[in-house]
Tab-separated table of C-alpha atoms and ligand atoms in Angstrom:
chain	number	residue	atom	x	y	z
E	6	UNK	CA	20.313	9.336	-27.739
E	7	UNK	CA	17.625	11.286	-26.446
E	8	UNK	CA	16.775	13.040	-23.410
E	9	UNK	CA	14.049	12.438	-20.555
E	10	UNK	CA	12.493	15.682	-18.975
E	11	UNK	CA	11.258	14.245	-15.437
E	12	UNK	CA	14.424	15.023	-13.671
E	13	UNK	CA	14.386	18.682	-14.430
E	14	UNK	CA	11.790	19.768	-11.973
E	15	UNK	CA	12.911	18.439	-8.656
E	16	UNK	CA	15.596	21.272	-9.083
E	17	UNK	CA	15.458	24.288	-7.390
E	18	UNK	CA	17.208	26.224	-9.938
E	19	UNK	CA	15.291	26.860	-13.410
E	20	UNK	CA	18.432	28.123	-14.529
E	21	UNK	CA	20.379	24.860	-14.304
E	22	UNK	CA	16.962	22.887	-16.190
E	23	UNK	CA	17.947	25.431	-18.318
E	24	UNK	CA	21.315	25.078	-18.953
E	25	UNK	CA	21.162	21.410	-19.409
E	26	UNK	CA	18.415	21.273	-22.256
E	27	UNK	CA	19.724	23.673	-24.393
E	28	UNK	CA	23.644	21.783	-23.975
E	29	UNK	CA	21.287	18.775	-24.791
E	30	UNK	CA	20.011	19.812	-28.027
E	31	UNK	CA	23.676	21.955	-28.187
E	32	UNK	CA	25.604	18.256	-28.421
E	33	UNK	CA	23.084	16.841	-31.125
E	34	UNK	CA	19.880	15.729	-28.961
E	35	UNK	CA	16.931	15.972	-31.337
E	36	UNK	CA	14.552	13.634	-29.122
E	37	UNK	CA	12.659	14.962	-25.593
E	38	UNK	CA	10.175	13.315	-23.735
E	39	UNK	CA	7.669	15.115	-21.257
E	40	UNK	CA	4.533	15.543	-19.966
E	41	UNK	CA	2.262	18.184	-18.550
E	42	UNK	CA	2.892	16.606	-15.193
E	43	UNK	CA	6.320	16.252	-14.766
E	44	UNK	CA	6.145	19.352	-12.276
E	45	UNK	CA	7.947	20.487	-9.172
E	46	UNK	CA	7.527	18.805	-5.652
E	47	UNK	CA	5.417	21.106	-4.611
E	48	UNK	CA	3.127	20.559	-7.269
E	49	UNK	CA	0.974	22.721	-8.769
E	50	UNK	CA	0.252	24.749	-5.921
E	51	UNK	CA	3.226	26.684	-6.526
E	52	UNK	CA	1.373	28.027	-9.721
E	53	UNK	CA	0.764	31.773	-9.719
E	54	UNK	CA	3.666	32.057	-7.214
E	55	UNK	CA	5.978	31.432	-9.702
E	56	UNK	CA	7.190	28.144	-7.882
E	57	UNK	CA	5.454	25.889	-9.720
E	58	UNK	CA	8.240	24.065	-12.801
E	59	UNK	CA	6.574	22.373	-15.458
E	60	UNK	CA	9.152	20.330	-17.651
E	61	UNK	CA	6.853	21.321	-20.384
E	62	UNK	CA	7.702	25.042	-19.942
E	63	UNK	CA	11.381	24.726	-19.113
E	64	UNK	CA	11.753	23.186	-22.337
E	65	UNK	CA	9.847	26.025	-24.015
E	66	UNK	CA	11.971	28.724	-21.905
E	67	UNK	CA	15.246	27.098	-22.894
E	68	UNK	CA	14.508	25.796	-26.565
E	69	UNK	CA	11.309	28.029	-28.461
E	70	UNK	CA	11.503	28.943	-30.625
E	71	UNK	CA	11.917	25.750	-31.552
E	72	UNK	CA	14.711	24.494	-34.489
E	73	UNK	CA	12.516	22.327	-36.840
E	74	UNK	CA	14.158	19.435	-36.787
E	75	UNK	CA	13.591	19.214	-32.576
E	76	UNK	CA	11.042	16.270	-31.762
E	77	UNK	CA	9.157	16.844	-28.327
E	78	UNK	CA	7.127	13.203	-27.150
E	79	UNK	CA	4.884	14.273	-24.729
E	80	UNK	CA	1.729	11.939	-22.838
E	81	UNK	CA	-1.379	12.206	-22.178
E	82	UNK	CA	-3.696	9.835	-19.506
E	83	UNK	CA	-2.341	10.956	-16.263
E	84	UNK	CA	-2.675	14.472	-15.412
E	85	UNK	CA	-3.011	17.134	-12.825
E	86	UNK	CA	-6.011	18.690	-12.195
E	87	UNK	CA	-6.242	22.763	-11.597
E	88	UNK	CA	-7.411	21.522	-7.813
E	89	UNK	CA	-3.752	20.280	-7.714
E	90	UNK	CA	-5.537	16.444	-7.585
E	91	UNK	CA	-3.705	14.278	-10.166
E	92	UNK	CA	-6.346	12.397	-12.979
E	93	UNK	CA	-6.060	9.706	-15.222
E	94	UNK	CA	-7.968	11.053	-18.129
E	95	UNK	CA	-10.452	8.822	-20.128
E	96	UNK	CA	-13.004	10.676	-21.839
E	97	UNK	CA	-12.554	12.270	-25.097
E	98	UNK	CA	-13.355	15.466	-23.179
E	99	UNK	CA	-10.171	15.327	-20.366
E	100	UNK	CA	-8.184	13.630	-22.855
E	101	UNK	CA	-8.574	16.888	-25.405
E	102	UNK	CA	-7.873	19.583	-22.362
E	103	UNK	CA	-4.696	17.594	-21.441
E	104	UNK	CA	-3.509	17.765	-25.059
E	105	UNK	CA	-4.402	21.759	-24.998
E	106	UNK	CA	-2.616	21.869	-21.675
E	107	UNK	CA	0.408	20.324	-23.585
E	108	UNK	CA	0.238	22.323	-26.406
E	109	UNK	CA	-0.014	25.973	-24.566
E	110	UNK	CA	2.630	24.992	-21.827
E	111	UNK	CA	5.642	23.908	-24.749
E	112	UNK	CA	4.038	26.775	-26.650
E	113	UNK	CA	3.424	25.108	-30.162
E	114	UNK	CA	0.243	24.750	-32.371
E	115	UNK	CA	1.084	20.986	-33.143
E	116	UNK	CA	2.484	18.291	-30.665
E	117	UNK	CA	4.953	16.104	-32.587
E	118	UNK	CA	3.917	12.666	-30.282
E	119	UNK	CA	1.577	11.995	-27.961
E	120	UNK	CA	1.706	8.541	-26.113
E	121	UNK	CA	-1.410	7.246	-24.517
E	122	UNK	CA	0.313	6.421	-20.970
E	123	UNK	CA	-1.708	3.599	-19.880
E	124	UNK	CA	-1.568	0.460	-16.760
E	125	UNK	CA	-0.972	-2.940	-18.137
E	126	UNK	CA	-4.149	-3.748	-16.471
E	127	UNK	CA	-5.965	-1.086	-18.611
E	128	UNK	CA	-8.811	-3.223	-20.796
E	129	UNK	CA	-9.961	-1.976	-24.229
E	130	UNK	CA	-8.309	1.258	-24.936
E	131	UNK	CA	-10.114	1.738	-28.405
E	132	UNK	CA	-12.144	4.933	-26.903
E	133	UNK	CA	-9.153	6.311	-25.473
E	134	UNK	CA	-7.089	6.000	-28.586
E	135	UNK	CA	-9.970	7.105	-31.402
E	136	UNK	CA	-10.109	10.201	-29.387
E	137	UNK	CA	-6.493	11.019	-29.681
E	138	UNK	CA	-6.846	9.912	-33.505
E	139	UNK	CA	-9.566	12.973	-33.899
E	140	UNK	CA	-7.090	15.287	-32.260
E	141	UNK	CA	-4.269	13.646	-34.585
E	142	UNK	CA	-7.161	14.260	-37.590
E	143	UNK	CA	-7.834	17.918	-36.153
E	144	UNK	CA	-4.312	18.717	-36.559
E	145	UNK	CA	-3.134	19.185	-33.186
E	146	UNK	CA	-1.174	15.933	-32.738
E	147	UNK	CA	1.368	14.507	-35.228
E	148	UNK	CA	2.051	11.358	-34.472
E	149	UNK	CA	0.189	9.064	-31.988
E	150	UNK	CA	2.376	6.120	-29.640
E	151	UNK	CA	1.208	3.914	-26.015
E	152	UNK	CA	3.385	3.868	-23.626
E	153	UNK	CA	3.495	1.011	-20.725
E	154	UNK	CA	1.544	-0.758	-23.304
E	155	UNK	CA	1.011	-4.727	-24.065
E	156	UNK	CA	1.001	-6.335	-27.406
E	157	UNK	CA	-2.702	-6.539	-27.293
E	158	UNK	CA	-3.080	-2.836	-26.814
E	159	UNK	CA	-0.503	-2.025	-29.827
E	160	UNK	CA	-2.817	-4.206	-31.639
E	161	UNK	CA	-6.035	-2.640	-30.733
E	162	UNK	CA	-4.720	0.717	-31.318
E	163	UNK	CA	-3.236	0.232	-34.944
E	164	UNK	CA	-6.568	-0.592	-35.987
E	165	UNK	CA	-7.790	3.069	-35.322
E	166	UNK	CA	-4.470	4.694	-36.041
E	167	UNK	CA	-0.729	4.249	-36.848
E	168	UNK	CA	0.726	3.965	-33.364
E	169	UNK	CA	4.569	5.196	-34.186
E	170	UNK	CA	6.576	4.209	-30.805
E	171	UNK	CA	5.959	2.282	-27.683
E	172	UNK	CA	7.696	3.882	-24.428
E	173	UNK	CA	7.720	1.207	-21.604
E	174	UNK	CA	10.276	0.725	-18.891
E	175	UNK	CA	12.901	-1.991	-19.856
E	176	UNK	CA	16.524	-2.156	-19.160
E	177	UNK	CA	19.028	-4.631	-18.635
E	178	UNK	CA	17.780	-5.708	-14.986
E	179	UNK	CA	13.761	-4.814	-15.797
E	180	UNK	CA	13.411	-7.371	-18.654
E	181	UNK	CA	9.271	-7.378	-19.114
E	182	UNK	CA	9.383	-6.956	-22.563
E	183	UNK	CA	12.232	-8.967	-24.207
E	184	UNK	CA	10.444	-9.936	-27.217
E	185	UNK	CA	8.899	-6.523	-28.068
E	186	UNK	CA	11.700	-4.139	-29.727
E	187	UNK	CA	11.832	-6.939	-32.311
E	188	UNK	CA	8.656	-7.385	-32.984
E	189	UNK	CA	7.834	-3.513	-32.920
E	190	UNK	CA	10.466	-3.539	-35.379
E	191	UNK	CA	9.053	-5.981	-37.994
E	192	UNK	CA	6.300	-3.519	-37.593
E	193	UNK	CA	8.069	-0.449	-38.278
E	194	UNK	CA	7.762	1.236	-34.748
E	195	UNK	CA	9.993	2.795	-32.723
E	196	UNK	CA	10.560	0.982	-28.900
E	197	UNK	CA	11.423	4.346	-26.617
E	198	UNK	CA	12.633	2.020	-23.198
E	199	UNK	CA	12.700	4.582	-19.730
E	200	UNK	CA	14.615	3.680	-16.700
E	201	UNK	CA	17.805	2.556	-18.841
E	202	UNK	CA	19.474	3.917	-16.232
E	203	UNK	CA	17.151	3.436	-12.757
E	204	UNK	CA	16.376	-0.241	-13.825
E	205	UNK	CA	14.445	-2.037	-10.687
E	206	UNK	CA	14.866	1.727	-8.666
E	207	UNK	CA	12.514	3.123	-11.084
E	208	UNK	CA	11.550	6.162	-9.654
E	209	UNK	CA	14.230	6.252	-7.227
E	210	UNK	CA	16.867	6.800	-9.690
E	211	UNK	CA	20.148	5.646	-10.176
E	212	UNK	CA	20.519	3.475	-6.862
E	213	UNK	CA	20.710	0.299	-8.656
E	214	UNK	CA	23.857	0.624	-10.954
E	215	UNK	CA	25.908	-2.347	-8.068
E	216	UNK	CA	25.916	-4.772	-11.006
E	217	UNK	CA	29.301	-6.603	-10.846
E	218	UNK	CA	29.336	-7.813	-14.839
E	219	UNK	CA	28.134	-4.046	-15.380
E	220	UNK	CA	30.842	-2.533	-13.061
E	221	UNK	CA	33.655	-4.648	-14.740
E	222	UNK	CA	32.742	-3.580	-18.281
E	223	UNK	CA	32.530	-0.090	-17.586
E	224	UNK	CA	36.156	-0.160	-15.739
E	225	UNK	CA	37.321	-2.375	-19.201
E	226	UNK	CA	36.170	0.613	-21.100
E	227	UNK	CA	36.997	3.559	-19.161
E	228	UNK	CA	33.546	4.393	-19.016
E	229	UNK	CA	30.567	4.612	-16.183
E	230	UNK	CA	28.279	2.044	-15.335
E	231	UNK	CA	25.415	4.205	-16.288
E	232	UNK	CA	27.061	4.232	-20.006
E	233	UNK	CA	27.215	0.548	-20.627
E	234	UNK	CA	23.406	0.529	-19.431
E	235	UNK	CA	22.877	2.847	-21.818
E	236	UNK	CA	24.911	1.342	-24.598
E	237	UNK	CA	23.369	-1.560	-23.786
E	238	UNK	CA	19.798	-0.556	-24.802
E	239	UNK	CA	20.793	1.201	-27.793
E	240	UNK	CA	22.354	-2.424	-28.716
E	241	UNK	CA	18.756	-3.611	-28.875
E	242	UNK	CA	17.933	-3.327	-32.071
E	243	UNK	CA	17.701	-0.228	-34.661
E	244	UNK	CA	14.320	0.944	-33.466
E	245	UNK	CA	15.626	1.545	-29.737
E	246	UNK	CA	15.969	5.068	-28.505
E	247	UNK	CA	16.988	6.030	-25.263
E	248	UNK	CA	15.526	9.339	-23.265
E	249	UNK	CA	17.689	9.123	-20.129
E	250	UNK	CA	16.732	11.601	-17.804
E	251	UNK	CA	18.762	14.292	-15.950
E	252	UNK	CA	19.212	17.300	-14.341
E	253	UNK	CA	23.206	16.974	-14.259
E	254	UNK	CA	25.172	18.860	-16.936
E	255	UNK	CA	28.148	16.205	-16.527
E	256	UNK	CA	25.506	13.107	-16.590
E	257	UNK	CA	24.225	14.863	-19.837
E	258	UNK	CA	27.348	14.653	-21.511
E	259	UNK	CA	28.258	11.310	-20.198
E	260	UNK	CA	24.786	10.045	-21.438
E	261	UNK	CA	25.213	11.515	-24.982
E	262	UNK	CA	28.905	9.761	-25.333
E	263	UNK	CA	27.463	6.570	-24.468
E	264	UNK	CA	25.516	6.642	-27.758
E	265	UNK	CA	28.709	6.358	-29.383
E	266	UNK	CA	29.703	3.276	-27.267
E	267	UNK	CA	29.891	0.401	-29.624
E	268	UNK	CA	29.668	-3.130	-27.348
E	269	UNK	CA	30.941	-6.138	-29.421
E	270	UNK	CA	28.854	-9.848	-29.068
E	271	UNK	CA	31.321	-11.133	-26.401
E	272	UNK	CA	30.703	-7.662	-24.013
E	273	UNK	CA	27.072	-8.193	-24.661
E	274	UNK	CA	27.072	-11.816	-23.962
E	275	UNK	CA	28.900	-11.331	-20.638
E	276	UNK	CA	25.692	-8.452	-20.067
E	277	UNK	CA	23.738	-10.967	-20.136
M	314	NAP	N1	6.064	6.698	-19.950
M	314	NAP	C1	6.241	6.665	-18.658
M	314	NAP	O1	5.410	6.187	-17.924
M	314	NAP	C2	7.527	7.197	-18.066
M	314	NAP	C3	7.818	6.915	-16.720
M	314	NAP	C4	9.011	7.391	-16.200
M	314	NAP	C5	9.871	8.135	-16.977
M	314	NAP	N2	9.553	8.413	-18.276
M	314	NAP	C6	10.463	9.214	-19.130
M	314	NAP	O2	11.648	8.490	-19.281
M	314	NAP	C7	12.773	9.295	-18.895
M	314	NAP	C8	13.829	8.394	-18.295
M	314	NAP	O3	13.369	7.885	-17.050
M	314	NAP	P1	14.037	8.336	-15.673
M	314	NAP	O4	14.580	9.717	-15.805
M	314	NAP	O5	13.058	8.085	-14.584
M	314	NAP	O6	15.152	7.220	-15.445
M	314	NAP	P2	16.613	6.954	-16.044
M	314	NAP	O7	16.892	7.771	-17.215
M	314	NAP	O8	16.767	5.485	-16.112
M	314	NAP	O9	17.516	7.396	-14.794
M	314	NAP	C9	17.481	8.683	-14.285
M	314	NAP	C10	18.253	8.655	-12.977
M	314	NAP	O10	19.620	8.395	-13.254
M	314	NAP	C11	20.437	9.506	-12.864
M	314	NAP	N3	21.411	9.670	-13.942
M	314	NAP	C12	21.186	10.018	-15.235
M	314	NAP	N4	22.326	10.033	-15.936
M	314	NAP	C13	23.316	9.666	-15.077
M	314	NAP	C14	24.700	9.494	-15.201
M	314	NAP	N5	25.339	9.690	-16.367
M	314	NAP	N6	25.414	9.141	-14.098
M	314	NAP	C15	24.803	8.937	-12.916
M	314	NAP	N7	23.465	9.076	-12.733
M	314	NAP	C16	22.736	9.437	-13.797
M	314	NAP	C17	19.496	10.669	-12.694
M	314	NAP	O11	19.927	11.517	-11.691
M	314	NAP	P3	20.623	12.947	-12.032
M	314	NAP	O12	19.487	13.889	-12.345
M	314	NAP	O13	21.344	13.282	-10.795
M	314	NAP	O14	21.537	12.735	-13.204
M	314	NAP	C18	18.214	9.956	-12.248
M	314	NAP	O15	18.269	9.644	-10.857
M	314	NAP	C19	12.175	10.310	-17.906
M	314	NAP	O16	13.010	11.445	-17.747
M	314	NAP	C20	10.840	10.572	-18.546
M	314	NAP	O17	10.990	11.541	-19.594
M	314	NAP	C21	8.403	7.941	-18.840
């Protein structure tokens, strides 16, 4: 069980974005996802005023220096601009400033993984991904993954590099990509799912969580909703990690419990 970093900036309070990532990595989380854009509501503009949160430097206020064994995932494609405008980065050029950005705002000299966040419209993606594969070559990057990616495009991209993990939105009620985690797995890469939890809300959160077969299960088990989802995806096969995403202390802990939630065939049957 991971943990997802966008939720941590719509809070006012650093101090509770705080709190929760270092209970995170405090109850065994060694898995965060970001990005240099996951920033407060007010954007940017709050920069200089001290306003501005960047999930990137919460988790370096809470967490450097960093224990070894902590893996930060961060992306790279959309960004925002100094002007405050957001980007979607495609030369070699923006792509290498948004991996600087990365690496000065979580403070390291190496990013573990970088996922090339693309659309699922998004052509050939070989220039794209042979420029992160220089950084990777440079030393800057570790690891290289795509994230809201297509078979084709994991195809394309292992020719130029090892791609490690895909991160795309899937859960039990967004159900794009049934056949990938298996066949990422015959491959040997990791499938990193978002929206476990939001499902069809996306963005919007946890709104969706009304399922009755869902709602049942969880009552069965003395459990939440949002745990089954949870346990669900990590059911999906060995190469399925979950970043769930909160600013909650209590949804923290409830998140990292349900990686301990063992569903047998008949619970996931009736999931389905
Ligand atoms: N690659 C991409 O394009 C992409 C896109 C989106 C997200 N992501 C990454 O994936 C992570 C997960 O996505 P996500 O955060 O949007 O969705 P999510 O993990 O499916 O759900 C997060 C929502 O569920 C709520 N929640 C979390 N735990 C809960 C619990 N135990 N009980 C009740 N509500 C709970 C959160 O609110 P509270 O804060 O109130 O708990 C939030 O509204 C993100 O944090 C981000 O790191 C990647």
């Amino acid at each position: 069980m991971g943990f997802g970093s966008m939720r941590l900036t719509p809070r006012p309070d650093r101090s509770v974005a705080v709190r929760v990532l270092r209970r995170a990595v405090e109850l065994g989380v060694n898995h965060i996802d970001t990005a240099a854009f996951y920033v407060s509501p007010g954007g940017i503009l709050g920069v200089g005023t001290g306003a501005a949160r960047f999930a990137t430097e919460l988790i370096r206020e809470a967490l450097s220096p960093y224990d070894p064994r902590l893996f930060l995932a961060t992306k790279v494609g959309p960004g925002i601009l100094p002007s405050g405008e957001f980007e979607t980065a495609e030369t070699p050029a923006r792509l290498r400033a948004q991996v600087e950005e990365n690496l000065r705002r979580l403070g390291v000299d190496r990013l573990d993984l970088v996922n090339l966040r693309l659309t699922r419209r998004d052509g050939p993606i070989a220039d794209r991904f042979a420029a992160l594969a220089a950084l990777r070559d440079e030393g800057l990057i570790r690891h290289l993954g795509l994230s809201n990616a297509t078979p084709a495009h994991v195809d394309e991209a292992s020719a130029i590099a090892p791609v490690v993990c895909v991160q795309n939105s899937y859960a039990l009620d967004l159900r794009r990509d049934d056949d990938l985690p298996r066949a990422l797995a015959v491959r040997g890469i990791a499938f990193v799912p978002f929206f476990a939890i939001a499902g069809p809300s996306r963005e919007d959160g946890a709104t969706a969580v009304t399922d009755a077969a869902v709602n049942s299960l969880a009552e069965a088990r003395g459990v939440t909703p949002h745990q089954i989802r949870l346990a669900w995806t990590l059911h999906q096969g060995e190469n399925v990690l979950a970043i769930p995403g909160t600013g909650d202390e209590a949804h923290l802990e409830q998140n990292i419990a349900a990686g301990a939630l063992k569903l047998t065939a008949e619970e996931l049957a009736r999931l389905e």
